[in-house]
Amino acid sequence: MKKRLLLVVLVLALLPEALAASGEAENGMPIEIVLLSDIGLIIIAATVIGYTASILKQPLIPAYILAGILIGPMVSNLVTGAPFIYDFDVVVALSQLGITFLLFTVGMELDLSRLKDVGLVSAFVGIAQVAVVFWAGFLAAVAFGFGAQEALFLGLIVAFSSTMVVIKIISDRDEIETLHGRIMLGILLIQDVIVVIVMSLISAPGGLALDPVVDALVKGLGLFALAIVISRFIAPAAMRSLSKSVELIFLFALSLCFVFALASHSLGFSPAIGGFLAGLSLAVFPYNLEVSCRIKPLRDFFAIMFFVSLGMQIVVDDIGILLQLAAPIIVFSIIVLLLKPVVIALICLILGYERRTSFLAGVGLGQISEFSLILALPLALENPASPVFLITLVIAIVTISITPYLIKYGNSIYIPFSGMLEKLEKMSFIKKRHQLERFPEKKKLNDHIVFFGAHIMGMEVINHLQKSKEDFVVVDHNPEIIKKLINRGVHSLYGDAEDIEVLEKVNLKDAKLIISTIPNEDDSLLLIKTVRKVNPDAMVFVTAKTIDHAIKFYREGADYIFHLKLLGGKEAAKVLDESLGKGGKERILKRKIDEIGALERKRREEIIDRLDPTFLKQLDELKAQCEIKKSEELGEE
């Protein structure tokens, strides 16, 4: 840790010299050198600040925005008096291209079949939330003295949430298949449809007069019809003919993205609209998984460009104006961060969803959209004196930076509001829409097994448990899996290890064995610590992705570790059998000692060239602890 921080400090110390050198470019510099210098500086700054954030265990999105502020005009004018970035227009153009490309990937990843159970609810919530938040933003803008046109734009700007940001975060956290993840996806899809229509009208030549609006609607419908035609007739044939080469499929997908973007631009719309429609036209094909894998590095690159460019657009001359606009910025941010999540959560609750699911769905959408910046651009170009774009930019930076924290700590934020939401949940006019749980009817769970994670390996263990006479309950965050288990008669519950209410329902304090096949470090650590606190005598089995994670889990008190890459369902069932019955703890302890020895041998091979004595010392300490525990248990016998 100290070495990493020292490295970061060293790079930060050298960064000003590099920044100053990049700012000394002359106007005659070739465009390729300009691109190399500017993009290189952005990537270096994003790497340094992002690496620092990762060491401090902070989300990367705020780090990228901070990197943009540090290399942008706001800091460069104060430090050197000259810009660090030679051609800011190129960076802005790349970030706009990035939005188009990112929305193309978002369109490809929107699998509508995932949303069939929440489609109508998402449509209702999405439309109702946009309407409520729009009017709140519009009235707030009018109260601050903005004109009708500016108030209209500000109302629209705060009404929509960021598909790009939310999908990136919940994908990284493996929450897309959760119920609240599906609800968020459905709401975002409805919002995207609405914002595409709004952008079509706003970007129509001639403004909002009747003829241009009709013309824009006709052109928009034509572009949408083109997407349908390509999706049904052209793309299938092209995909089949190119199916032998993933590279050609990848190039075809990119070509389609640019064709739609250019077509959208030629019709007077934003290129981002075309990119999104191109992605949707390919979303139904089985090859989109291969394309997504190929596109991911490009997607991540453009995402970094977009987030860094957000920070770069704050300039030192804006500080005085920012102070004057502080009150409206704060109010609009409150509307986005508080009112929007509350509206979404309450509507979901009223429609019968469980209070935690409703709360997490609302909290995850507390930001403005990447489309909001595009919405604000026409007004800024038409009236450069208007502060709407600056307000939008600051709100985007604030809310997008806060979103990763809201999603990461959503369960902790939920706890103080649980009681109030429970009262609303129990109101007579609220009927639960999803009863995703099944428990024994005549007895309380006791001396049972709690199983987290019913995916492929988990299902094999569940099948094994069903054949045994052991009482067990399964917890999973995929509603489809829970429904299938309930239909099979398995005691099941929708949720995860982070939910205190779930842990209470499964009666964790009286369980004899807790198993988790979910390879998430934070969830596993939380589960181990919780079990050791409420039920120290229970055995805990968790799953690790890496050797480092395995050692960390053992140090926190895990009894056995499943290795994701090495252990299958049959082997896991064998370990389960060994843990049950008389002498189960002793057999698992012996397995643990053997496992630590295997970890030691494997890690020695990996680090022999790096000389990492700290890790080997930890292994020795763990082996010694296990031997002492084994001796104590033998002495008791």
PDB file of C-alpha atoms in Angstrom, residues 123-298:
ATOM      1  CA  ALA A 123     -43.496   2.385 -18.628  1.00  0.00           C
ATOM      2  CA  PHE A 124     -45.903   3.817 -16.059  1.00  0.00           C
ATOM      3  CA  VAL A 125     -43.143   4.750 -13.604  1.00  0.00           C
ATOM      4  CA  GLY A 126     -40.962   6.225 -16.350  1.00  0.00           C
ATOM      5  CA  ILE A 127     -43.706   8.416 -17.812  1.00  0.00           C
ATOM      6  CA  ALA A 128     -45.050   9.497 -14.399  1.00  0.00           C
ATOM      7  CA  GLN A 129     -41.581  10.274 -13.029  1.00  0.00           C
ATOM      8  CA  VAL A 130     -40.593  12.311 -16.101  1.00  0.00           C
ATOM      9  CA  ALA A 131     -43.827  14.303 -15.832  1.00  0.00           C
ATOM     10  CA  VAL A 132     -43.510  15.016 -12.093  1.00  0.00           C
ATOM     11  CA  VAL A 133     -39.808  15.905 -12.164  1.00  0.00           C
ATOM     12  CA  PHE A 134     -40.213  17.979 -15.336  1.00  0.00           C
ATOM     13  CA  TRP A 135     -42.884  20.144 -13.712  1.00  0.00           C
ATOM     14  CA  ALA A 136     -40.834  20.457 -10.534  1.00  0.00           C
ATOM     15  CA  GLY A 137     -37.825  21.621 -12.558  1.00  0.00           C
ATOM     16  CA  PHE A 138     -39.938  23.918 -14.725  1.00  0.00           C
ATOM     17  CA  LEU A 139     -41.628  25.606 -11.744  1.00  0.00           C
ATOM     18  CA  ALA A 140     -38.304  25.938  -9.905  1.00  0.00           C
ATOM     19  CA  ALA A 141     -36.775  27.610 -12.973  1.00  0.00           C
ATOM     20  CA  VAL A 142     -39.702  30.021 -13.253  1.00  0.00           C
ATOM     21  CA  ALA A 143     -39.370  30.822  -9.538  1.00  0.00           C
ATOM     22  CA  PHE A 144     -35.707  31.745 -10.112  1.00  0.00           C
ATOM     23  CA  GLY A 145     -36.687  34.147 -12.891  1.00  0.00           C
ATOM     24  CA  PHE A 146     -35.786  32.107 -15.971  1.00  0.00           C
ATOM     25  CA  GLY A 147     -37.775  32.694 -19.141  1.00  0.00           C
ATOM     26  CA  ALA A 148     -40.314  30.191 -20.431  1.00  0.00           C
ATOM     27  CA  GLN A 149     -37.913  28.651 -22.970  1.00  0.00           C
ATOM     28  CA  GLU A 150     -35.080  28.281 -20.443  1.00  0.00           C
ATOM     29  CA  ALA A 151     -37.486  26.873 -17.838  1.00  0.00           C
ATOM     30  CA  LEU A 152     -38.732  24.344 -20.405  1.00  0.00           C
ATOM     31  CA  PHE A 153     -35.180  23.177 -21.099  1.00  0.00           C
ATOM     32  CA  LEU A 154     -34.258  23.000 -17.403  1.00  0.00           C
ATOM     33  CA  GLY A 155     -37.366  20.946 -16.655  1.00  0.00           C
ATOM     34  CA  LEU A 156     -36.416  18.472 -19.376  1.00  0.00           C
ATOM     35  CA  ILE A 157     -32.762  18.416 -18.324  1.00  0.00           C
ATOM     36  CA  VAL A 158     -33.489  17.296 -14.743  1.00  0.00           C
ATOM     37  CA  ALA A 159     -36.218  14.813 -15.761  1.00  0.00           C
ATOM     38  CA  PHE A 160     -34.019  12.170 -17.393  1.00  0.00           C
ATOM     39  CA  SER A 161     -31.441   9.782 -15.886  1.00  0.00           C
ATOM     40  CA  SER A 162     -28.204   8.465 -17.379  1.00  0.00           C
ATOM     41  CA  THR A 163     -28.524   5.121 -19.143  1.00  0.00           C
ATOM     42  CA  MET A 164     -24.778   5.082 -19.766  1.00  0.00           C
ATOM     43  CA  VAL A 165     -23.749   5.677 -16.145  1.00  0.00           C
ATOM     44  CA  VAL A 166     -26.338   3.396 -14.536  1.00  0.00           C
ATOM     45  CA  ILE A 167     -25.757   0.451 -16.873  1.00  0.00           C
ATOM     46  CA  LYS A 168     -21.986   0.735 -16.432  1.00  0.00           C
ATOM     47  CA  ILE A 169     -22.254   0.726 -12.633  1.00  0.00           C
ATOM     48  CA  ILE A 170     -24.835  -2.040 -12.225  1.00  0.00           C
ATOM     49  CA  SER A 171     -23.025  -4.168 -14.835  1.00  0.00           C
ATOM     50  CA  ASP A 172     -19.783  -3.833 -12.890  1.00  0.00           C
ATOM     51  CA  ARG A 173     -21.671  -4.753  -9.695  1.00  0.00           C
ATOM     52  CA  ASP A 174     -23.481  -7.700 -11.361  1.00  0.00           C
ATOM     53  CA  GLU A 175     -26.902  -6.220 -10.535  1.00  0.00           C
ATOM     54  CA  ILE A 176     -28.503  -6.151 -13.988  1.00  0.00           C
ATOM     55  CA  GLU A 177     -30.418  -9.384 -13.301  1.00  0.00           C
ATOM     56  CA  THR A 178     -31.757  -8.170  -9.943  1.00  0.00           C
ATOM     57  CA  LEU A 179     -35.349  -7.012  -9.721  1.00  0.00           C
ATOM     58  CA  HIS A 180     -34.400  -3.408  -8.985  1.00  0.00           C
ATOM     59  CA  GLY A 181     -31.847  -3.600 -11.829  1.00  0.00           C
ATOM     60  CA  ARG A 182     -34.546  -4.696 -14.273  1.00  0.00           C
ATOM     61  CA  ILE A 183     -36.893  -1.961 -13.087  1.00  0.00           C
ATOM     62  CA  MET A 184     -34.149   0.637 -13.582  1.00  0.00           C
ATOM     63  CA  LEU A 185     -33.409  -0.701 -17.075  1.00  0.00           C
ATOM     64  CA  GLY A 186     -37.086  -0.523 -17.990  1.00  0.00           C
ATOM     65  CA  ILE A 187     -37.441   3.043 -16.703  1.00  0.00           C
ATOM     66  CA  LEU A 188     -34.265   4.107 -18.519  1.00  0.00           C
ATOM     67  CA  LEU A 189     -35.533   2.604 -21.768  1.00  0.00           C
ATOM     68  CA  ILE A 190     -38.797   4.549 -21.476  1.00  0.00           C
ATOM     69  CA  GLN A 191     -36.848   7.712 -20.647  1.00  0.00           C
ATOM     70  CA  ASP A 192     -34.606   7.168 -23.676  1.00  0.00           C
ATOM     71  CA  VAL A 193     -37.620   6.829 -25.961  1.00  0.00           C
ATOM     72  CA  ILE A 194     -39.090  10.054 -24.543  1.00  0.00           C
ATOM     73  CA  VAL A 195     -35.811  11.964 -24.765  1.00  0.00           C
ATOM     74  CA  VAL A 196     -35.232  10.819 -28.352  1.00  0.00           C
ATOM     75  CA  ILE A 197     -38.644  12.233 -29.275  1.00  0.00           C
ATOM     76  CA  VAL A 198     -37.915  15.467 -27.389  1.00  0.00           C
ATOM     77  CA  MET A 199     -34.473  15.819 -28.991  1.00  0.00           C
ATOM     78  CA  SER A 200     -35.989  15.178 -32.402  1.00  0.00           C
ATOM     79  CA  LEU A 201     -38.371  18.074 -31.876  1.00  0.00           C
ATOM     80  CA  ILE A 202     -35.796  20.422 -30.350  1.00  0.00           C
ATOM     81  CA  SER A 203     -33.111  19.745 -32.953  1.00  0.00           C
ATOM     82  CA  ALA A 204     -35.583  20.146 -35.802  1.00  0.00           C
ATOM     83  CA  PRO A 205     -34.633  23.101 -38.065  1.00  0.00           C
ATOM     84  CA  GLY A 206     -37.018  25.960 -37.346  1.00  0.00           C
ATOM     85  CA  GLY A 207     -37.596  25.244 -33.665  1.00  0.00           C
ATOM     86  CA  LEU A 208     -40.952  24.223 -32.195  1.00  0.00           C
ATOM     87  CA  ALA A 209     -43.252  25.704 -34.845  1.00  0.00           C
ATOM     88  CA  LEU A 210     -45.930  23.334 -36.123  1.00  0.00           C
ATOM     89  CA  ASP A 211     -44.457  22.621 -39.569  1.00  0.00           C
ATOM     90  CA  PRO A 212     -40.918  21.840 -38.324  1.00  0.00           C
ATOM     91  CA  VAL A 213     -42.363  19.670 -35.550  1.00  0.00           C
ATOM     92  CA  VAL A 214     -44.397  17.634 -38.024  1.00  0.00           C
ATOM     93  CA  ASP A 215     -41.368  17.432 -40.298  1.00  0.00           C
ATOM     94  CA  ALA A 216     -39.200  16.243 -37.387  1.00  0.00           C
ATOM     95  CA  LEU A 217     -41.764  13.611 -36.404  1.00  0.00           C
ATOM     96  CA  VAL A 218     -41.912  12.294 -39.972  1.00  0.00           C
ATOM     97  CA  LYS A 219     -38.112  12.148 -40.221  1.00  0.00           C
ATOM     98  CA  GLY A 220     -37.848  10.537 -36.785  1.00  0.00           C
ATOM     99  CA  LEU A 221     -40.404   7.885 -37.677  1.00  0.00           C
ATOM    100  CA  GLY A 222     -38.536   7.298 -40.921  1.00  0.00           C
ATOM    101  CA  LEU A 223     -35.273   6.749 -39.042  1.00  0.00           C
ATOM    102  CA  PHE A 224     -37.021   4.383 -36.629  1.00  0.00           C
ATOM    103  CA  ALA A 225     -38.600   2.516 -39.547  1.00  0.00           C
ATOM    104  CA  LEU A 226     -35.147   2.191 -41.106  1.00  0.00           C
ATOM    105  CA  ALA A 227     -33.899   0.595 -37.882  1.00  0.00           C
ATOM    106  CA  ILE A 228     -36.776  -1.918 -37.976  1.00  0.00           C
ATOM    107  CA  VAL A 229     -36.147  -2.773 -41.647  1.00  0.00           C
ATOM    108  CA  ILE A 230     -32.433  -3.311 -41.039  1.00  0.00           C
ATOM    109  CA  SER A 231     -33.120  -5.347 -37.896  1.00  0.00           C
ATOM    110  CA  ARG A 232     -35.590  -7.678 -39.621  1.00  0.00           C
ATOM    111  CA  PHE A 233     -34.308  -7.999 -43.174  1.00  0.00           C
ATOM    112  CA  ILE A 234     -30.789  -6.683 -43.755  1.00  0.00           C
ATOM    113  CA  ALA A 235     -28.910  -7.413 -40.513  1.00  0.00           C
ATOM    114  CA  PRO A 236     -29.927 -11.122 -40.265  1.00  0.00           C
ATOM    115  CA  ALA A 237     -28.616 -11.886 -43.761  1.00  0.00           C
ATOM    116  CA  ALA A 238     -25.461  -9.862 -43.174  1.00  0.00           C
ATOM    117  CA  MET A 239     -24.837 -11.554 -39.826  1.00  0.00           C
ATOM    118  CA  ARG A 240     -25.269 -15.029 -41.325  1.00  0.00           C
ATOM    119  CA  SER A 241     -22.876 -14.327 -44.182  1.00  0.00           C
ATOM    120  CA  LEU A 242     -20.290 -12.854 -41.807  1.00  0.00           C
ATOM    121  CA  SER A 243     -20.792 -15.404 -39.028  1.00  0.00           C
ATOM    122  CA  LYS A 244     -17.499 -17.192 -39.732  1.00  0.00           C
ATOM    123  CA  SER A 245     -15.517 -14.081 -38.814  1.00  0.00           C
ATOM    124  CA  VAL A 246     -16.122 -12.270 -35.531  1.00  0.00           C
ATOM    125  CA  GLU A 247     -13.943  -9.421 -36.800  1.00  0.00           C
ATOM    126  CA  LEU A 248     -16.209  -8.836 -39.797  1.00  0.00           C
ATOM    127  CA  ILE A 249     -19.308  -8.939 -37.580  1.00  0.00           C
ATOM    128  CA  PHE A 250     -17.634  -6.373 -35.340  1.00  0.00           C
ATOM    129  CA  LEU A 251     -16.854  -4.130 -38.327  1.00  0.00           C
ATOM    130  CA  PHE A 252     -20.404  -4.514 -39.652  1.00  0.00           C
ATOM    131  CA  ALA A 253     -21.810  -3.408 -36.290  1.00  0.00           C
ATOM    132  CA  LEU A 254     -19.505  -0.379 -36.187  1.00  0.00           C
ATOM    133  CA  SER A 255     -20.395   0.488 -39.773  1.00  0.00           C
ATOM    134  CA  LEU A 256     -24.071   0.358 -38.919  1.00  0.00           C
ATOM    135  CA  CYS A 257     -23.445   2.670 -35.962  1.00  0.00           C
ATOM    136  CA  PHE A 258     -21.771   5.285 -38.148  1.00  0.00           C
ATOM    137  CA  VAL A 259     -24.364   4.958 -40.923  1.00  0.00           C
ATOM    138  CA  PHE A 260     -27.177   5.653 -38.463  1.00  0.00           C
ATOM    139  CA  ALA A 261     -25.226   8.476 -36.800  1.00  0.00           C
ATOM    140  CA  LEU A 262     -24.605  10.173 -40.158  1.00  0.00           C
ATOM    141  CA  ALA A 263     -28.206   9.623 -41.242  1.00  0.00           C
ATOM    142  CA  SER A 264     -29.442  11.118 -37.985  1.00  0.00           C
ATOM    143  CA  HIS A 265     -27.155  14.133 -38.383  1.00  0.00           C
ATOM    144  CA  SER A 266     -28.198  14.668 -42.013  1.00  0.00           C
ATOM    145  CA  LEU A 267     -31.847  14.728 -40.913  1.00  0.00           C
ATOM    146  CA  GLY A 268     -31.083  17.472 -38.397  1.00  0.00           C
ATOM    147  CA  PHE A 269     -31.010  15.260 -35.292  1.00  0.00           C
ATOM    148  CA  SER A 270     -28.213  14.453 -32.870  1.00  0.00           C
ATOM    149  CA  PRO A 271     -25.852  11.672 -34.057  1.00  0.00           C
ATOM    150  CA  ALA A 272     -26.399  10.063 -30.640  1.00  0.00           C
ATOM    151  CA  ILE A 273     -29.983   9.270 -31.656  1.00  0.00           C
ATOM    152  CA  GLY A 274     -28.729   7.332 -34.649  1.00  0.00           C
ATOM    153  CA  GLY A 275     -26.158   5.484 -32.569  1.00  0.00           C
ATOM    154  CA  PHE A 276     -28.798   4.411 -30.067  1.00  0.00           C
ATOM    155  CA  LEU A 277     -31.191   3.200 -32.796  1.00  0.00           C
ATOM    156  CA  ALA A 278     -28.357   1.291 -34.488  1.00  0.00           C
ATOM    157  CA  GLY A 279     -27.633  -0.485 -31.213  1.00  0.00           C
ATOM    158  CA  LEU A 280     -31.293  -1.372 -30.713  1.00  0.00           C
ATOM    159  CA  SER A 281     -31.471  -2.804 -34.239  1.00  0.00           C
ATOM    160  CA  LEU A 282     -28.715  -5.295 -33.320  1.00  0.00           C
ATOM    161  CA  ALA A 283     -29.836  -6.078 -29.767  1.00  0.00           C
ATOM    162  CA  VAL A 284     -31.878  -9.148 -30.732  1.00  0.00           C
ATOM    163  CA  PHE A 285     -29.084 -11.051 -32.480  1.00  0.00           C
ATOM    164  CA  PRO A 286     -27.060 -13.817 -30.794  1.00  0.00           C
ATOM    165  CA  TYR A 287     -23.857 -12.336 -32.204  1.00  0.00           C
ATOM    166  CA  ASN A 288     -24.236  -9.204 -30.073  1.00  0.00           C
ATOM    167  CA  LEU A 289     -22.351 -10.948 -27.246  1.00  0.00           C
ATOM    168  CA  GLU A 290     -19.261 -11.334 -29.435  1.00  0.00           C
ATOM    169  CA  VAL A 291     -19.612  -7.766 -30.669  1.00  0.00           C
ATOM    170  CA  SER A 292     -20.017  -6.470 -27.114  1.00  0.00           C
ATOM    171  CA  CYS A 293     -16.796  -8.206 -26.056  1.00  0.00           C
ATOM    172  CA  ARG A 294     -14.936  -6.602 -28.951  1.00  0.00           C
ATOM    173  CA  ILE A 295     -16.479  -3.195 -28.332  1.00  0.00           C
ATOM    174  CA  LYS A 296     -15.877  -3.121 -24.574  1.00  0.00           C
ATOM    175  CA  PRO A 297     -12.336  -1.635 -24.759  1.00  0.00           C
ATOM    176  CA  LEU A 298     -13.545   1.080 -27.142  1.00  0.00           C
TER     177      LEU A 298
END
